[in-house]
CSV table of C-alpha atoms and ligand atoms in Angstrom, one decimal:
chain,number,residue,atom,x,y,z
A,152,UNK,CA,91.1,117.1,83.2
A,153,UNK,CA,89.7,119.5,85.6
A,154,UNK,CA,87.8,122.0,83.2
A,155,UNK,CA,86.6,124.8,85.0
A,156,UNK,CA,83.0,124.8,86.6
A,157,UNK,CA,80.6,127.6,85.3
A,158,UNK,CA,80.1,129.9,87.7
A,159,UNK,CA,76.3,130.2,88.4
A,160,UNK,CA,76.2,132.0,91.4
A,161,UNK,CA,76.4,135.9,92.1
A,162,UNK,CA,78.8,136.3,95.4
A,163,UNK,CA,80.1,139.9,95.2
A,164,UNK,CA,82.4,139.4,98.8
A,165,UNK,CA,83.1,136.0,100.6
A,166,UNK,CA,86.1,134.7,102.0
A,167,UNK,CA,87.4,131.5,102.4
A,168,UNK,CA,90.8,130.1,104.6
A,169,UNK,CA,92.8,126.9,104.9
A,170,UNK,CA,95.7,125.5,106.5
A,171,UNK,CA,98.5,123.2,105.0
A,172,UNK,CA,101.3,121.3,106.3
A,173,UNK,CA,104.5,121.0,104.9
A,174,UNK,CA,105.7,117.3,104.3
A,175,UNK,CA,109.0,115.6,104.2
A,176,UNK,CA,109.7,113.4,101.0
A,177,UNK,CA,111.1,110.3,102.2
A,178,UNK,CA,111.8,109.1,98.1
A,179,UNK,CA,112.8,112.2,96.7
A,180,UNK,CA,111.4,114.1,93.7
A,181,UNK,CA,114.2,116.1,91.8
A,182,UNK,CA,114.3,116.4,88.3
A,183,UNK,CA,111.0,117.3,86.1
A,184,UNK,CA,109.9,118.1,82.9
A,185,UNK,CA,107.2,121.3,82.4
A,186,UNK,CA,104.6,122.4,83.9
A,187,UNK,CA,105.8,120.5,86.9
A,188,UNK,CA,105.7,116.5,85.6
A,189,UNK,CA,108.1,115.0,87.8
A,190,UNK,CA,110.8,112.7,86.3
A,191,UNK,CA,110.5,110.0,89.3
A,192,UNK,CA,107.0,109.0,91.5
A,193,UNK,CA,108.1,110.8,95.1
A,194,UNK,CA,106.2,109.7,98.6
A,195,UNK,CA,106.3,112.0,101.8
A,196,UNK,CA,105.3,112.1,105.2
A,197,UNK,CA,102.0,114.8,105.7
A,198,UNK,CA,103.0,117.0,108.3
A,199,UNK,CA,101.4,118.2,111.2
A,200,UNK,CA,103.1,121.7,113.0
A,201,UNK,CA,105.0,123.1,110.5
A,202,UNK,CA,102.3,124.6,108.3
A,203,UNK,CA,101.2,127.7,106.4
A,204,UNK,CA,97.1,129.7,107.2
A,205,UNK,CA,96.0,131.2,104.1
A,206,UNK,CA,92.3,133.4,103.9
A,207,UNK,CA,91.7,134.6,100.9
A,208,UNK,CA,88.8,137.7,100.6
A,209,UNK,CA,87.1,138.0,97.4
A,210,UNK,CA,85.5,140.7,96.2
A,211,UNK,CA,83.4,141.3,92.8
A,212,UNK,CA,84.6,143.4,90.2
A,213,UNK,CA,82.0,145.6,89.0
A,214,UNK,CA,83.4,145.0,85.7
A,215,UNK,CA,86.1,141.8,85.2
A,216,UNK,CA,88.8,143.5,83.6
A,217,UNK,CA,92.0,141.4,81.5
A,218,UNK,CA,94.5,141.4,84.6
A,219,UNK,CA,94.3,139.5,87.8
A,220,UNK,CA,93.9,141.6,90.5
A,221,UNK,CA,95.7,140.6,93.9
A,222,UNK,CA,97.3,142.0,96.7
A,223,UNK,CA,99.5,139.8,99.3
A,224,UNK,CA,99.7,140.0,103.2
A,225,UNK,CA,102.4,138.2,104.8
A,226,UNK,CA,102.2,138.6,108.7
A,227,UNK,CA,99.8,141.3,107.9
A,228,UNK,CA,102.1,142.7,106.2
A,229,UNK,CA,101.5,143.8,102.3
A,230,UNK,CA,104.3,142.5,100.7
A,231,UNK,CA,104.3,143.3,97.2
A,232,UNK,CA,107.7,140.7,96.7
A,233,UNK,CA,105.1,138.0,97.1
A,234,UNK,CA,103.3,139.0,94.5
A,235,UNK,CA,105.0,138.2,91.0
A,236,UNK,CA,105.2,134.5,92.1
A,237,UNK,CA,101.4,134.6,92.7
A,238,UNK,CA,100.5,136.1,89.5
A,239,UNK,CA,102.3,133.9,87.5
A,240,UNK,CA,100.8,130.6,89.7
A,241,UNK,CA,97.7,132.4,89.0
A,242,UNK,CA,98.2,132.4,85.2
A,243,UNK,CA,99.1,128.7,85.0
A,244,UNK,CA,96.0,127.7,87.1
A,245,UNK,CA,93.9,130.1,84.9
A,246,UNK,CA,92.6,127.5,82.3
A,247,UNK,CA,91.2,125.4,85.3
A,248,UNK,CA,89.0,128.2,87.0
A,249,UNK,CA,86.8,130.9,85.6
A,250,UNK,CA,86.4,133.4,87.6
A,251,UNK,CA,90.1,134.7,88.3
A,252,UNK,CA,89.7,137.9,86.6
A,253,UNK,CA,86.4,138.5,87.7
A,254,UNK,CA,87.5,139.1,91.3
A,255,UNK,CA,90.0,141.5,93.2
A,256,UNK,CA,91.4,139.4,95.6
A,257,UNK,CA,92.9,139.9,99.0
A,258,UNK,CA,95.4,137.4,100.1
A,259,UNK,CA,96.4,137.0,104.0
A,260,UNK,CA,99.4,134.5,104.4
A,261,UNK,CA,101.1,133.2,107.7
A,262,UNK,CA,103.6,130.2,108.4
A,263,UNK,CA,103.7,128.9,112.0
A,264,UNK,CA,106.9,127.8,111.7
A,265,UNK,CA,110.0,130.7,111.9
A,266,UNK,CA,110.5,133.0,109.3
A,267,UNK,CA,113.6,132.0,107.6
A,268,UNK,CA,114.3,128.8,109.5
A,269,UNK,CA,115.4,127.2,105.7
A,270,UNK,CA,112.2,125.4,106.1
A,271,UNK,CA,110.5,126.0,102.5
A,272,UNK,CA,106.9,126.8,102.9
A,273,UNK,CA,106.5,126.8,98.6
A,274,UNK,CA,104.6,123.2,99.2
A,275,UNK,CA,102.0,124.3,102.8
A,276,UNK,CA,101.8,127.9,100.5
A,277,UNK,CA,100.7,126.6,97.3
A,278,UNK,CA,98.4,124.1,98.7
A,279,UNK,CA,97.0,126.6,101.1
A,280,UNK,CA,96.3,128.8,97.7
A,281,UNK,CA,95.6,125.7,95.6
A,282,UNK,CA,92.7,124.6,98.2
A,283,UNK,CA,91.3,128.1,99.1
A,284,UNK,CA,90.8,128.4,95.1
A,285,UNK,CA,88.9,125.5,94.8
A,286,UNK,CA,86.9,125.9,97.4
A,287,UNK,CA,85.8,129.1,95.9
A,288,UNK,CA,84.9,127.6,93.1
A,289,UNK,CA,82.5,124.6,94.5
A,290,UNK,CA,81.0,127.8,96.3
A,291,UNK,CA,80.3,129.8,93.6
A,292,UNK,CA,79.1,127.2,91.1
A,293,UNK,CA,75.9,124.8,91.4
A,294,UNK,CA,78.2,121.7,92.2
A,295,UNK,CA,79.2,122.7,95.5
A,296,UNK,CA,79.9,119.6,97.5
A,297,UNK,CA,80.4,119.2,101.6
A,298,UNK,CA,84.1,118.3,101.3
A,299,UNK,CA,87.4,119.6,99.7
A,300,UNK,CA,87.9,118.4,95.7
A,301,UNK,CA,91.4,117.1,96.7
A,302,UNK,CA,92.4,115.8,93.7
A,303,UNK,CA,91.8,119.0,91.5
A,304,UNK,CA,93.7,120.9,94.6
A,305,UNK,CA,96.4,118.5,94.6
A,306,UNK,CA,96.8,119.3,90.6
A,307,UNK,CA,96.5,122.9,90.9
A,308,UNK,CA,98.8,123.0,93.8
A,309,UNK,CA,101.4,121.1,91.8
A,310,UNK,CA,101.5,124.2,89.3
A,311,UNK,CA,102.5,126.3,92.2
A,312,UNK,CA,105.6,124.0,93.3
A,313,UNK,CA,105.8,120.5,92.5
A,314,UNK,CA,106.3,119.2,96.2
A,315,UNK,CA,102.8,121.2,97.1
A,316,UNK,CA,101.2,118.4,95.6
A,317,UNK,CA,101.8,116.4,98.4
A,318,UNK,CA,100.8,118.3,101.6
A,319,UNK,CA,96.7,118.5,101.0
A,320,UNK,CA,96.1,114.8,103.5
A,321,UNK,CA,97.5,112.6,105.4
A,322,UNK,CA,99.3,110.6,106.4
A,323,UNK,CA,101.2,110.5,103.3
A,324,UNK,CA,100.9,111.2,100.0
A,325,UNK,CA,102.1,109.9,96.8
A,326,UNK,CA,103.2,111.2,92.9
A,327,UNK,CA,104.3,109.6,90.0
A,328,UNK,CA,103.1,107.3,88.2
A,329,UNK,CA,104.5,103.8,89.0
A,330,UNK,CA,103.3,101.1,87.0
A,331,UNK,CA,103.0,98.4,90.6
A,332,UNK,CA,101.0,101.5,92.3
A,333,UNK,CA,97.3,101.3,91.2
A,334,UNK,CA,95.8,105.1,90.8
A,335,UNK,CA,99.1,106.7,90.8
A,336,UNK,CA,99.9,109.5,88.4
A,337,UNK,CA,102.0,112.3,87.5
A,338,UNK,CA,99.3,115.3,87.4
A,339,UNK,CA,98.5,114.9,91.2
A,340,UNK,CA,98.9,113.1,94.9
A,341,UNK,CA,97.4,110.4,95.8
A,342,UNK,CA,96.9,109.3,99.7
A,343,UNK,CA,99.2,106.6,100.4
A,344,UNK,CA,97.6,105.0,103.9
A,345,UNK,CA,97.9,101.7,103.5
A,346,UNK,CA,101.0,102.1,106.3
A,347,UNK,CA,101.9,99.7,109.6
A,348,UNK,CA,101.1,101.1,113.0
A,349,UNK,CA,104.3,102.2,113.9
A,350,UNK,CA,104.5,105.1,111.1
A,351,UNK,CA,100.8,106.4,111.9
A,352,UNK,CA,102.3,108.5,114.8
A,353,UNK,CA,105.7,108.8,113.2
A,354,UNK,CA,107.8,111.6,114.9
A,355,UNK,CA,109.7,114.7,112.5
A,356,UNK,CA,112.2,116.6,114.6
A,357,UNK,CA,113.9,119.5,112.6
A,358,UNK,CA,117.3,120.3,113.4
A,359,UNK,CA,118.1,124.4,111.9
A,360,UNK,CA,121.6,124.2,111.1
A,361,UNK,CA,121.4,126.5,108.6
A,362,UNK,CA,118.5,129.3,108.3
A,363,UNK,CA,119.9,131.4,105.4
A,364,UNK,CA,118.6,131.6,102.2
A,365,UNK,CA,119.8,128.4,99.8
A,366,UNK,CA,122.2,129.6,97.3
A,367,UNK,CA,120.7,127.7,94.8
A,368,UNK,CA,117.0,127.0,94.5
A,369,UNK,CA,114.7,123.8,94.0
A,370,UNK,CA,113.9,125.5,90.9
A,371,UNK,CA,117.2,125.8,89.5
A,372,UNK,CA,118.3,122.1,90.6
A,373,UNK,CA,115.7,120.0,89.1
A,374,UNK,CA,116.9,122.1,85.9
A,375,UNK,CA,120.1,120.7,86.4
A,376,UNK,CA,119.0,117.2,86.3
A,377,UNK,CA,118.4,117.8,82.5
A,378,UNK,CA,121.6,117.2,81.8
A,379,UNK,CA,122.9,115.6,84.5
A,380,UNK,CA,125.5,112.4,83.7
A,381,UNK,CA,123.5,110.3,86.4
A,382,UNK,CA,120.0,111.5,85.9
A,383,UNK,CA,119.0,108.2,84.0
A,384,UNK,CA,120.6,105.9,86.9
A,385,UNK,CA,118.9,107.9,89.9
A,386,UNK,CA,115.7,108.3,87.9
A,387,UNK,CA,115.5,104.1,87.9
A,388,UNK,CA,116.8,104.4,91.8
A,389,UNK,CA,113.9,106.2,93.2
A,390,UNK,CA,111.3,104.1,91.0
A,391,UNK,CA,113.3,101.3,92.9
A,392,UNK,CA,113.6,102.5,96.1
A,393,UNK,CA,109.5,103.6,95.4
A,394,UNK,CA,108.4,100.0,95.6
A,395,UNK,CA,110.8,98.8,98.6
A,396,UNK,CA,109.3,101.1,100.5
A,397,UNK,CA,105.9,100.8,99.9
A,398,UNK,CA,105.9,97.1,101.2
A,399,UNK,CA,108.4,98.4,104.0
A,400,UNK,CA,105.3,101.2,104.8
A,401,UNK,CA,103.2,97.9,105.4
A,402,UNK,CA,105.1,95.7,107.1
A,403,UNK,CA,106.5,97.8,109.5
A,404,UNK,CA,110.4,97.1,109.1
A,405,UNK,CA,112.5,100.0,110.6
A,406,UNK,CA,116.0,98.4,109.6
A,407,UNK,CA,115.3,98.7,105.5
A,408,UNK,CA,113.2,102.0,106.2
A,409,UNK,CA,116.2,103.5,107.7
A,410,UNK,CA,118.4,101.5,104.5
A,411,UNK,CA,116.1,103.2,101.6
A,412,UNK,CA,115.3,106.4,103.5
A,413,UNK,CA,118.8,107.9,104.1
A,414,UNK,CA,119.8,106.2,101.0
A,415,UNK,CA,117.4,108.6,99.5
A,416,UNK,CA,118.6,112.1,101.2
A,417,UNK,CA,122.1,111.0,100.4
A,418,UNK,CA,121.8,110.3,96.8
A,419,UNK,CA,119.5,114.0,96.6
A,420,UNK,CA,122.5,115.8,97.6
A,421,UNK,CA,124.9,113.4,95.6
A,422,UNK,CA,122.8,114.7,92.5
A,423,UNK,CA,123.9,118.3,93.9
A,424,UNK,CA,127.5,117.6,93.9
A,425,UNK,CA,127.8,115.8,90.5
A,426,UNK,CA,125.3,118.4,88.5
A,427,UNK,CA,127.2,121.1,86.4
A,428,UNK,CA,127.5,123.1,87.7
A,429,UNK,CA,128.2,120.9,91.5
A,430,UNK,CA,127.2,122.4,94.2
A,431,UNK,CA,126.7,121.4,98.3
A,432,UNK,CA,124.3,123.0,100.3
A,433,UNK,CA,124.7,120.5,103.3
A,434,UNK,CA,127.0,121.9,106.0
A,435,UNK,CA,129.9,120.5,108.3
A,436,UNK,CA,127.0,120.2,111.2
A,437,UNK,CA,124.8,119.0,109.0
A,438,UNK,CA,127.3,115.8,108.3
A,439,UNK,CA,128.4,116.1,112.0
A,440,UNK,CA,124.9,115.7,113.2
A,441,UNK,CA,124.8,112.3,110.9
A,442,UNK,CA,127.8,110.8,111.8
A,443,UNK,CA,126.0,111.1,115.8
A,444,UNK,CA,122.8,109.4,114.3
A,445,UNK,CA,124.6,106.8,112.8
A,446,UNK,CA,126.8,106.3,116.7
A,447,UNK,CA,123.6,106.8,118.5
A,448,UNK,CA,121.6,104.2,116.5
A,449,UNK,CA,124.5,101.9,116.9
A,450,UNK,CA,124.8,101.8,120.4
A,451,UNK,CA,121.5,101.9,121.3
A,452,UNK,CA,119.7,100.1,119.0
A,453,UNK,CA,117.2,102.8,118.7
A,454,UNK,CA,115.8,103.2,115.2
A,455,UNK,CA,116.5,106.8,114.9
A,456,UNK,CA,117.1,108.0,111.1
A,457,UNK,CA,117.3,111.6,109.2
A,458,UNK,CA,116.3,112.6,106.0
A,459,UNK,CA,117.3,116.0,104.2
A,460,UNK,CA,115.2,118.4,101.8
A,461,UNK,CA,117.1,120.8,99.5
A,462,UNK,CA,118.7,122.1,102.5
A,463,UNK,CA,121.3,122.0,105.3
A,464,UNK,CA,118.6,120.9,108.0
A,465,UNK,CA,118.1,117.6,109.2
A,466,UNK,CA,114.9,115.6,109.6
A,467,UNK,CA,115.3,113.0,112.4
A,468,UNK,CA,112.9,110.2,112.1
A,469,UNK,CA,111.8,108.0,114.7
A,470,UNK,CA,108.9,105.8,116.5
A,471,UNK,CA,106.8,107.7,119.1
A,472,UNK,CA,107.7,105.0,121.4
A,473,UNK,CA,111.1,106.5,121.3
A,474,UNK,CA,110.7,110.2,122.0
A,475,UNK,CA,111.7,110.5,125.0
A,476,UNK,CA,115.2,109.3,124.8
A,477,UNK,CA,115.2,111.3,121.5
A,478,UNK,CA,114.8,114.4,122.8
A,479,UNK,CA,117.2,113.9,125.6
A,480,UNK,CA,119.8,112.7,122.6
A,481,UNK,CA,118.7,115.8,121.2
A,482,UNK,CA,119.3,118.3,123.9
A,483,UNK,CA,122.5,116.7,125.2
A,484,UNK,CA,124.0,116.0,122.0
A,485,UNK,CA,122.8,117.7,118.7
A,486,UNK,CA,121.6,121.2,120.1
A,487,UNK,CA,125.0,122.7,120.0
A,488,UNK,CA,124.7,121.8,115.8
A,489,UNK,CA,121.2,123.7,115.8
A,490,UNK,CA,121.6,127.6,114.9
A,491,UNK,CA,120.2,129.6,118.3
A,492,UNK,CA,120.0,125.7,119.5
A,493,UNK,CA,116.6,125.8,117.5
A,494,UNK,CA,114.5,122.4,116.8
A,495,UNK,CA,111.0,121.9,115.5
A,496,UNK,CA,109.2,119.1,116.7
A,497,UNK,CA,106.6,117.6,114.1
A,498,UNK,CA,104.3,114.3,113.4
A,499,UNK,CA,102.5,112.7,110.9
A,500,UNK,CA,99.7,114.8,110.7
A,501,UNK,CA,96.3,114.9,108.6
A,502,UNK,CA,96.6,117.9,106.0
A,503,UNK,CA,94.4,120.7,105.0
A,504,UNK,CA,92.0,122.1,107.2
A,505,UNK,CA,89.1,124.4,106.7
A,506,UNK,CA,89.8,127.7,108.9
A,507,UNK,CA,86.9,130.2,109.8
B,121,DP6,C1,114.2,118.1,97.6
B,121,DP6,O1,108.7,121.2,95.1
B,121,DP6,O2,110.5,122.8,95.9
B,121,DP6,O3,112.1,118.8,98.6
B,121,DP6,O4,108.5,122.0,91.8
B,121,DP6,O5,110.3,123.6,91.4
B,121,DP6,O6,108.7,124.1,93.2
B,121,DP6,P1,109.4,123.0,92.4
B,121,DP6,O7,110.4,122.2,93.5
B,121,DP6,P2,110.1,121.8,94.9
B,121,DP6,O8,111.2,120.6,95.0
B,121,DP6,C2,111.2,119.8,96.2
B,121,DP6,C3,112.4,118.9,96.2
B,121,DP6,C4,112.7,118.2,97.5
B,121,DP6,C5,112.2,116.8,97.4
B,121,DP6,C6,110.7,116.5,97.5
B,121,DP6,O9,110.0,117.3,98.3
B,121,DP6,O10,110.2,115.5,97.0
């Protein structure tokens, strides 16, 4: 599945840029077997704001030599911390392009969300990197096409991190196979569209309750999920929760999105707490801020919902329609929660775009 094109071209300098989004999982994927095969099928929101510009220069080696050859600048920075992570992304993509070695390659990286706001940018990164690569490949071979080979960079941005899979269009994506969802598979993302009104313009505010760095990675918790006394009974869960909430994405019913959704961040972090090592990366505020939801939804009847990643924030969820009285909720109610009383404001947005 995706050999490499043959390079028939002679470029010696171009340069190439694209920006991701980040996207929220609504069913979660934790727990995987290598190089990135997730254990359950996982479905996110494509964000819009919260996204990562990569351009990547190129230039011709006179000679291609047995190493890849990078350097990394974050913020126009060079950060040479950036690039082991690179390099070995670069060496698991390898088999898929040829021309890797053959260039010196200048990489230019910015999120334009905080630094350090606990928001990962592994997934609008790697599918940044994962498009900009494959783009340079449909340019320097004969089969260059107009658009974007999204399925080849949905598979080589899964090698990066496994959620990067998801964030390359909107307005949601889908991975894992599922036997009752035609075309889906474990290697790469498929665009899940077929979605009711109300979720087209669905609203993603970001709560920072906590913006330090997570004391134990993605990395090390879907690890954990290898042995993990529950893994079998959660990995059934999502595959359940998976088809609820595809018909829920087409009929349009807030009550059992809200049900399967939370249901979803909950049992995440329940996997935390019951791995062995246990651990909790959600905070007091992070529980406080719920518990207001859950009052706020009550008394008003408003269909506002969160959703957590691997992290203390807090996603809230909720129709355009209600934005307004969100945000008032929000800045009356949940700011004093927010570290510096910082918020993000997202959408559903439509996923990588060419930059120039
Ligand atoms: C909780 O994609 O960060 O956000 O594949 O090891 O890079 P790696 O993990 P990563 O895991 C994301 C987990 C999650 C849920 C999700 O996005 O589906």
């Amino acid at each position: 599945m995706f050999k490499p094109k043959e390079i028939t071209k002679v470029i010696d300098n171009i340069s190439i840029g694209y920006s991701a989004p980040s996207n929220i999982a609504l069913i979660k994927y934790w727990g995987k077997y290598p190089i990135q095969i997730p254990a359950n099928p996982s479905i996110s929101f494509t964000l819009q704001n919260c996204k990562t510009e990569t351009f990547i220069e190129a230039k011709k080696k006179t000679k291609p030599t047995n190493t890849f050859d990078i350097e990394v600048l974050v913020d126009g920075k060079i950060r040479e911390d950036f690039k082991p992570k690179i390099l070995k992304f670069f060496e698991r993509v390898e088999p898929y392009f040829s021309f890797l070695k053959t260039y010196f390659f200048k990489i230019k990286t910015h999120n334009t969300f905080p630094h350090s706001s606990g928001i990962a940018s592994s997934a609008s990164g790697f599918a940044t990197l994962a498009s900009c690569l494959v783009r340079l490949e449909q340019l320097l071979s004969e089969n260059e096409t107009e658009n974007l080979d999204v399925q080849k960079t949905s598979f080589v941005a899964r090698l990066g991190s496994g959620s990067a899979t998801r964030s390359l269009s909107g307005p949601m994506m889908l991975w894992g196979k599922h036997k009752n969802i035609e075309n889906s598979q474990d290697e790469f993302a498929i665009p899940h569209t077929d979605i009711a009104d109300v979720f087209k313009t669905y609203q993603d505010v970001i709560l920072l309750v906590d913006k330090g760095q997570k004391q134990v990675s993605s990395s090390i918790g879907h690890e954990l999920m290898q042995n993990h006394p529950f893994a079998k009974s959660r990995f059934e869960q999502a595959y359940k929760n998976m088809s609820a909430l595809i018909e829920i994405l087409n009929n349009g019913d807030l009550d059992k999105f809200i049900s399967i959704t939370e249901n979803e961040a909950l049992s995440l972090h329940a996997m935390m707490m019951s791995s062995q090592p246990y651990y909790i990366l959600i905070k007091p505020k992070t529980l406080n801020i719920i518990e207001q939801v859950w009052e706020f939804r009550k008394s008003t009847k408003i269909p506002l919902s969160f959703t957590l990643d691997a992290g203390a924030n807090v996603h809230l969820l909720f129709p355009k329609s209600h934005k307004e009285r969100v945000l008032e909720f929000i800045n009356t109610s949940l700011i004093g929660y927010c570290q510096n009383e910082q918020y993000i404001c997202d959408n559903i947005g439509q996923g990588v775009i060419p930059l120039s």
